[in-house]
Short mmCIF file of C-alpha atoms in Angstrom, two decimals:
data_model
loop_
_atom_site.label_atom_id
_atom_site.label_comp_id
_atom_site.label_asym_id
_atom_site.label_seq_id
_atom_site.Cartn_x
_atom_site.Cartn_y
_atom_site.Cartn_z
CA MET A 562 83.79 69.60 84.83
CA ARG A 563 83.88 70.90 81.29
CA GLU A 564 84.89 67.64 79.60
CA LEU A 565 83.98 63.97 79.82
CA GLY A 566 86.09 61.18 78.39
CA ILE A 567 85.02 57.55 77.90
CA CYS A 568 88.00 55.22 77.82
CA LYS A 569 87.95 53.29 74.54
CA SER A 570 89.52 50.16 76.01
CA SER A 571 87.64 49.86 79.33
CA GLY A 572 84.54 52.09 78.96
CA ARG A 573 85.41 53.86 82.21
CA LEU A 574 84.29 57.48 82.50
CA TYR A 575 86.66 60.35 83.28
CA GLU A 576 86.00 64.03 83.92
CA GLY A 577 88.06 67.19 84.04
CA ASN A 578 89.92 67.81 80.80
CA ARG A 579 92.27 65.98 78.51
CA ASN A 580 95.32 67.32 80.37
CA SER A 581 94.10 66.39 83.83
CA GLY A 582 91.40 63.75 84.09
CA THR A 583 90.07 61.88 87.10
CA PRO A 584 87.76 58.84 87.19
CA VAL A 585 84.05 59.37 87.83
CA THR A 586 83.10 57.38 90.91
CA ASN A 587 79.35 58.05 91.14
CA SER A 588 76.76 56.03 89.23
CA ASN A 589 74.48 58.83 88.03
CA PRO A 590 72.91 58.03 84.65
CA ILE A 591 74.32 59.43 81.41
CA LEU A 592 71.74 59.26 78.62
CA PRO A 593 71.44 60.29 74.97
CA ILE A 594 69.31 63.44 74.72
CA THR A 595 67.32 64.76 71.76
CA MET A 596 65.91 68.29 71.58
CA ILE A 597 62.44 68.18 70.01
CA GLY A 598 61.66 70.81 67.38
CA VAL A 599 65.00 72.62 67.79
CA ASP A 600 67.16 73.49 64.79
CA LEU A 601 70.70 73.01 66.06
CA PRO A 602 73.17 75.34 64.29
CA THR A 603 75.74 72.54 64.09
CA PRO A 604 73.92 69.23 64.67
CA PRO A 605 76.22 66.78 66.49
CA VAL A 606 76.71 63.39 64.90
CA SER A 607 77.09 60.01 66.55
CA ILE A 608 80.62 58.64 66.46
CA SER A 609 81.45 54.96 66.93
CA GLY A 610 78.03 54.34 68.45
CA PHE A 611 78.24 57.25 70.89
CA SER A 612 75.43 59.82 70.72
CA GLY A 613 76.16 63.37 69.65
CA LEU A 614 74.43 64.88 72.69
CA ILE A 615 74.25 63.33 76.14
CA PHE A 616 72.59 64.32 79.43
CA ARG A 617 74.52 63.78 82.64
CA GLU A 618 72.20 63.62 85.62
CA GLU A 619 73.27 65.29 88.85
CA SER A 620 70.07 64.92 90.88
CA PHE A 621 66.64 63.31 90.58
CA ASP A 622 63.52 63.69 92.72
CA PRO A 623 61.31 60.59 92.18
CA ILE A 624 58.32 62.33 93.80
CA THR A 625 58.19 65.38 91.53
CA LYS A 626 59.94 63.54 88.65
CA ILE A 627 62.37 66.42 88.23
CA ARG A 628 65.94 65.90 87.06
CA ARG A 629 68.85 68.34 87.03
CA GLY A 630 72.01 67.93 85.06
CA ARG A 631 74.18 69.06 82.15
CA VAL A 632 74.26 68.50 78.42
CA TYR A 633 77.50 67.48 76.71
CA ARG A 634 78.35 67.57 72.99
CA ILE A 635 80.66 65.06 71.34
CA ASN A 636 83.95 66.40 69.96
CA GLU A 637 84.13 66.32 66.17
CA SER A 638 87.66 64.91 66.20
CA GLN A 639 87.99 61.49 67.83
CA PRO A 640 89.63 59.72 69.59
CA VAL A 641 91.10 62.18 72.10
CA THR A 642 94.15 61.33 74.19
CA TRP A 643 93.72 62.05 77.90
CA GLN A 644 96.25 62.29 80.72
CA VAL A 645 94.64 60.89 83.87
CA GLN A 646 95.29 59.97 87.49
CA ASP A 647 93.62 56.62 88.19
CA ALA A 648 95.23 54.42 90.84
CA SER A 649 92.80 51.58 90.09
CA ARG A 650 94.07 51.19 86.53
CA LYS A 651 97.03 48.87 86.96
CA ASP A 652 97.05 48.32 83.20
CA LEU A 653 98.16 51.90 82.56
CA GLU A 654 101.74 52.94 83.13
CA TYR A 655 102.68 56.35 84.49
CA LYS A 656 104.66 58.51 82.09
CA ALA A 657 106.38 61.84 82.53
CA TRP A 658 103.88 64.66 82.05
CA ALA A 659 103.85 68.38 82.94
CA ASN A 660 106.57 68.28 85.59
CA GLY A 661 105.07 65.12 87.01
CA ALA A 662 103.59 61.84 85.83
CA ALA A 663 100.24 60.74 84.43
CA GLN A 664 98.59 57.77 82.77
CA GLU A 665 97.69 58.08 79.10
CA LEU A 666 94.61 56.63 77.40
CA GLU A 667 92.42 57.13 74.35
CA THR A 668 88.86 58.34 74.90
CA THR A 669 85.69 59.28 73.15
CA SER A 670 85.50 62.84 74.43
CA TYR A 671 82.66 65.31 75.12
CA ASN A 672 82.64 69.03 75.93
CA ILE A 673 79.88 70.68 77.92
CA ASP A 674 77.30 72.26 75.60
CA SER A 675 76.65 75.99 75.98
CA LEU A 676 72.98 75.53 74.92
CA SER A 677 73.19 78.97 73.30
CA TYR A 678 70.79 77.85 70.57
CA LEU A 679 67.99 77.74 73.17
CA ARG A 680 68.52 81.34 74.25
CA ASN A 681 66.03 83.06 71.94
CA LEU A 682 63.29 80.45 71.86
CA LYS A 683 59.78 81.58 72.85
CA SER A 684 59.43 78.54 75.09
CA LEU A 685 61.86 75.87 76.19
CA PRO A 686 61.50 72.60 74.27
CA LYS A 687 60.64 69.05 75.16
CA VAL A 688 63.46 66.52 75.14
CA VAL A 689 63.73 62.76 74.78
CA LEU A 690 66.13 60.79 76.97
CA GLY A 691 67.45 57.38 75.95
CA GLU A 692 67.45 55.55 72.66
CA ALA A 693 64.65 53.68 70.89
CA PRO A 694 62.84 51.55 71.84
CA PHE A 695 63.36 52.60 75.48
CA GLN A 696 62.90 56.36 75.79
CA THR A 697 61.23 58.84 78.14
CA ASN A 698 59.84 62.30 77.44
CA TRP A 699 60.70 65.43 79.41
CA LYS A 700 60.14 69.17 79.39
CA ILE A 701 62.92 71.68 80.09
CA LEU A 702 61.73 73.85 82.99
CA ALA A 703 64.77 76.07 83.44
CA ILE A 704 68.37 76.69 82.40
CA GLU A 705 70.72 78.36 84.86
CA THR A 706 74.28 79.48 84.21
CA GLN A 707 76.51 78.78 87.18
CA PHE A 708 79.46 80.81 88.45
CA ASP A 709 81.84 78.92 86.19
CA GLY A 710 79.77 79.59 83.06
CA LYS A 711 78.39 76.05 82.73
CA PRO A 712 74.62 75.74 82.14
CA LEU A 713 72.58 73.54 84.46
CA ILE A 714 69.22 72.36 83.12
CA THR A 715 66.14 71.30 85.07
CA ILE A 716 63.72 68.91 83.34
CA LYS A 717 60.39 67.39 84.38
CA ALA A 718 58.92 64.08 83.21
CA LEU A 719 55.94 64.32 80.89
CA SER A 720 54.40 61.18 82.32
CA SER A 721 50.84 62.17 81.47
CA PHE A 722 51.68 63.54 78.05
CA GLY A 723 50.72 61.13 75.29
CA THR A 724 48.93 58.68 77.57
CA MET A 725 46.17 57.03 75.56
CA PRO A 726 43.95 54.19 76.75
CA GLU A 727 44.19 50.75 75.17
CA LEU A 728 41.56 50.41 72.46
CA ILE A 729 39.14 47.48 72.64
CA THR A 730 39.29 46.69 68.96
CA ASN A 731 36.31 44.36 68.89
CA GLN A 732 34.15 47.21 70.26
CA LEU A 733 35.14 49.67 67.53
CA PRO A 734 32.64 50.25 64.71
CA THR A 735 33.77 48.48 61.55
CA LEU A 736 33.29 51.72 59.63
CA VAL A 737 36.11 53.42 61.52
CA LYS A 738 38.18 50.68 63.18
CA ALA A 739 41.34 50.78 61.04
CA LYS A 740 41.36 54.57 60.72
CA LEU A 741 40.79 55.14 64.43
CA ILE A 742 43.54 52.75 65.47
CA MET A 743 45.97 54.65 63.24
CA ALA A 744 44.68 58.01 64.50
CA VAL A 745 45.20 57.08 68.17
CA GLU A 746 48.70 55.79 67.38
CA ASN A 747 49.38 59.11 65.66
CA VAL A 748 48.20 61.00 68.75
CA GLU A 749 50.75 59.08 70.85
CA ALA A 750 53.56 59.77 68.38
CA VAL A 751 52.75 63.46 67.98
CA ALA A 752 52.37 64.07 71.73
CA ASN A 753 55.79 62.54 72.35
CA LYS A 754 57.67 64.19 69.51
CA LEU A 755 56.00 67.44 68.44
CA GLY A 756 54.45 70.46 70.10
CA SER A 757 51.21 71.37 71.84
CA VAL A 758 49.50 72.71 68.69
CA GLU A 759 50.21 69.50 66.78
CA THR A 760 48.95 67.42 69.71
CA VAL A 761 45.63 69.28 69.85
CA ASP A 762 45.30 68.92 66.07
CA ALA A 763 45.90 65.15 66.28
CA CYS A 764 43.28 64.83 69.04
CA ARG A 765 40.77 66.74 66.93
CA SER A 766 41.42 64.45 63.96
CA ALA A 767 40.85 61.36 66.10
CA LEU A 768 37.64 62.80 67.56
CA SER A 769 36.39 63.67 64.08
CA LEU A 770 36.60 59.97 63.26
CA VAL A 771 34.83 59.06 66.51
CA PHE A 772 31.91 61.41 65.88
CA GLY A 773 31.83 60.51 62.20
CA ALA A 774 31.36 56.89 63.23
CA LEU A 775 28.67 57.84 65.77
CA GLY A 776 26.83 59.68 63.01
CA ASP A 777 27.46 56.99 60.35
CA ASP A 778 29.16 59.61 58.18
CA LEU A 779 32.97 59.91 58.14
CA THR A 780 32.77 63.03 55.97
CA LEU A 781 31.54 65.07 58.97
CA ASP A 782 34.00 67.44 60.57
CA LEU A 783 34.12 67.52 64.35
CA GLY A 784 31.68 70.40 64.79
CA ALA A 785 29.07 68.79 62.56
CA GLY A 786 29.60 65.44 64.27
CA ILE A 787 29.01 66.98 67.69
CA THR A 788 25.84 68.69 66.44
CA LYS A 789 24.53 65.44 64.99
CA ARG A 790 25.07 63.58 68.29
CA ILE A 791 23.30 66.35 70.21
CA LYS A 792 20.29 66.07 67.91
CA SER A 793 20.31 62.28 68.25
CA ASN A 794 20.38 62.59 72.05
CA GLN A 795 17.47 65.04 71.93
CA GLU A 796 15.42 62.63 69.90
CA ARG A 797 15.92 59.96 72.57
CA ASN A 798 15.27 62.35 75.44
CA LYS A 799 12.84 65.13 74.54
CA LYS A 800 13.35 66.88 77.89
CA GLY A 801 17.12 67.14 77.65
CA ASN A 802 19.27 69.56 75.68
CA GLY A 803 21.16 66.75 73.97
CA GLN A 804 24.48 67.57 75.60
CA ASP A 805 26.46 64.92 77.48
CA LEU A 806 30.01 64.55 78.75
CA VAL A 807 31.09 63.05 75.43
CA THR A 808 29.94 66.11 73.46
CA HIS A 809 31.32 68.53 76.08
CA SER A 810 34.74 66.82 75.95
CA ALA A 811 34.85 66.94 72.16
CA GLU A 812 33.75 70.59 72.16
CA ILE A 813 36.72 71.48 74.38
CA VAL A 814 39.11 69.97 71.84
CA ARG A 815 37.31 71.68 68.95
CA ARG A 816 37.67 75.08 70.62
CA LEU A 817 41.30 74.49 71.56
CA HIS A 818 41.99 73.61 67.93
CA SER A 819 40.56 76.94 66.75
CA ARG A 820 42.91 78.72 69.15
CA SER A 821 45.89 77.20 67.39
CA LYS A 822 45.13 79.25 64.27
CA PRO A 823 47.06 82.57 64.35
CA ASN A 824 44.18 84.56 62.83
CA GLU A 825 41.70 83.19 65.38
CA GLU A 826 44.11 83.93 68.22
CA VAL A 827 44.23 87.56 67.12
CA ARG A 828 40.51 87.83 66.35
CA LEU A 829 39.39 86.33 69.66
CA ASN A 830 42.28 87.78 71.69
CA THR A 831 43.12 84.37 73.21
CA ARG A 832 46.43 83.09 74.51
CA SER A 833 48.52 80.58 72.55
CA VAL A 834 47.92 76.87 72.99
CA SER A 835 50.16 75.56 75.79
CA ASP A 836 51.42 72.15 76.88
CA GLU A 837 48.71 72.09 79.54
CA ASP A 838 46.08 72.73 76.87
CA ALA A 839 47.48 69.81 74.87
CA ASN A 840 47.35 67.67 77.99
CA LEU A 841 43.69 68.64 78.42
CA ALA A 842 42.97 67.65 74.80
CA LEU A 843 44.56 64.26 75.42
CA LYS A 844 42.44 63.73 78.53
CA CYS A 845 39.28 64.69 76.64
CA LEU A 846 40.05 62.18 73.90
CA TRP A 847 40.85 59.56 76.57
CA PHE A 848 37.49 60.22 78.26
CA VAL A 849 35.46 59.98 75.04
CA LEU A 850 37.04 56.66 74.04
CA VAL A 851 36.54 55.16 77.50
CA GLU A 852 33.02 56.57 77.96
CA LEU A 853 31.88 55.06 74.68
CA GLY A 854 33.27 51.68 75.73
CA TRP A 855 35.83 51.72 72.92
CA ALA A 856 38.87 51.73 75.24
CA LYS A 857 39.87 50.27 78.59
CA ASP A 858 39.51 52.39 81.73
CA GLU A 859 42.98 51.62 83.07
#
């Protein structure tokens, strides 16, 4: 159905259109939706506490964590009067309407969104469902236009995106404790709200603090910090090359970060940083923090 109407007096949901509405009898979730990093040509505004954009779920697979549904945009002019057929509403009288009779009520009304502003994007964006403080993060996998012209979107939960271990604050070096706590919090925020490049950059910043603390010098950048740890390892073990899983993990993030620079991408002929690359950077940071005993392995 192209329109949704929420009755202002009862909160009941109707679908169809304002001239012929029927009550919605299923209990599928309807959630506020936010497009991350998308400049909407005409940003919808919340009206009377109702979100400007909402996602109406039509199916959900709890195994794959994939949802399918539609996005609706709030009408700029509210309230909207609907003519409905709802036998359960004894409080509404039938009135003459269009050669017949219908019940009349005031609604907060939504039209289905064409999503045309997503058409020319290089990659489909992440979205947030729900309102703070209870929200979940998703990635749009596909948009399909059905026979009636209405777009159907498929989204997948980003359950692993932004997952950071819990820091053991009394194990953090005093030199870096406050800065590292803020840096890890920033990684969580960036991973949930921004793109893959920004996530890799935030992981690199956090690891720079980690290796600066390991080398007792917070002015070191990540590359110099890694080198200093390798030399320190070699001094303790003359037969080894100084590399360990901590340095390997940090080196992965350092190299991913260089890929995010357009000139380096051209010079080295590498692909652009993807969501999976950002996920890898998050896992590398997770491993380093846990391996050093600075975070819980849970």
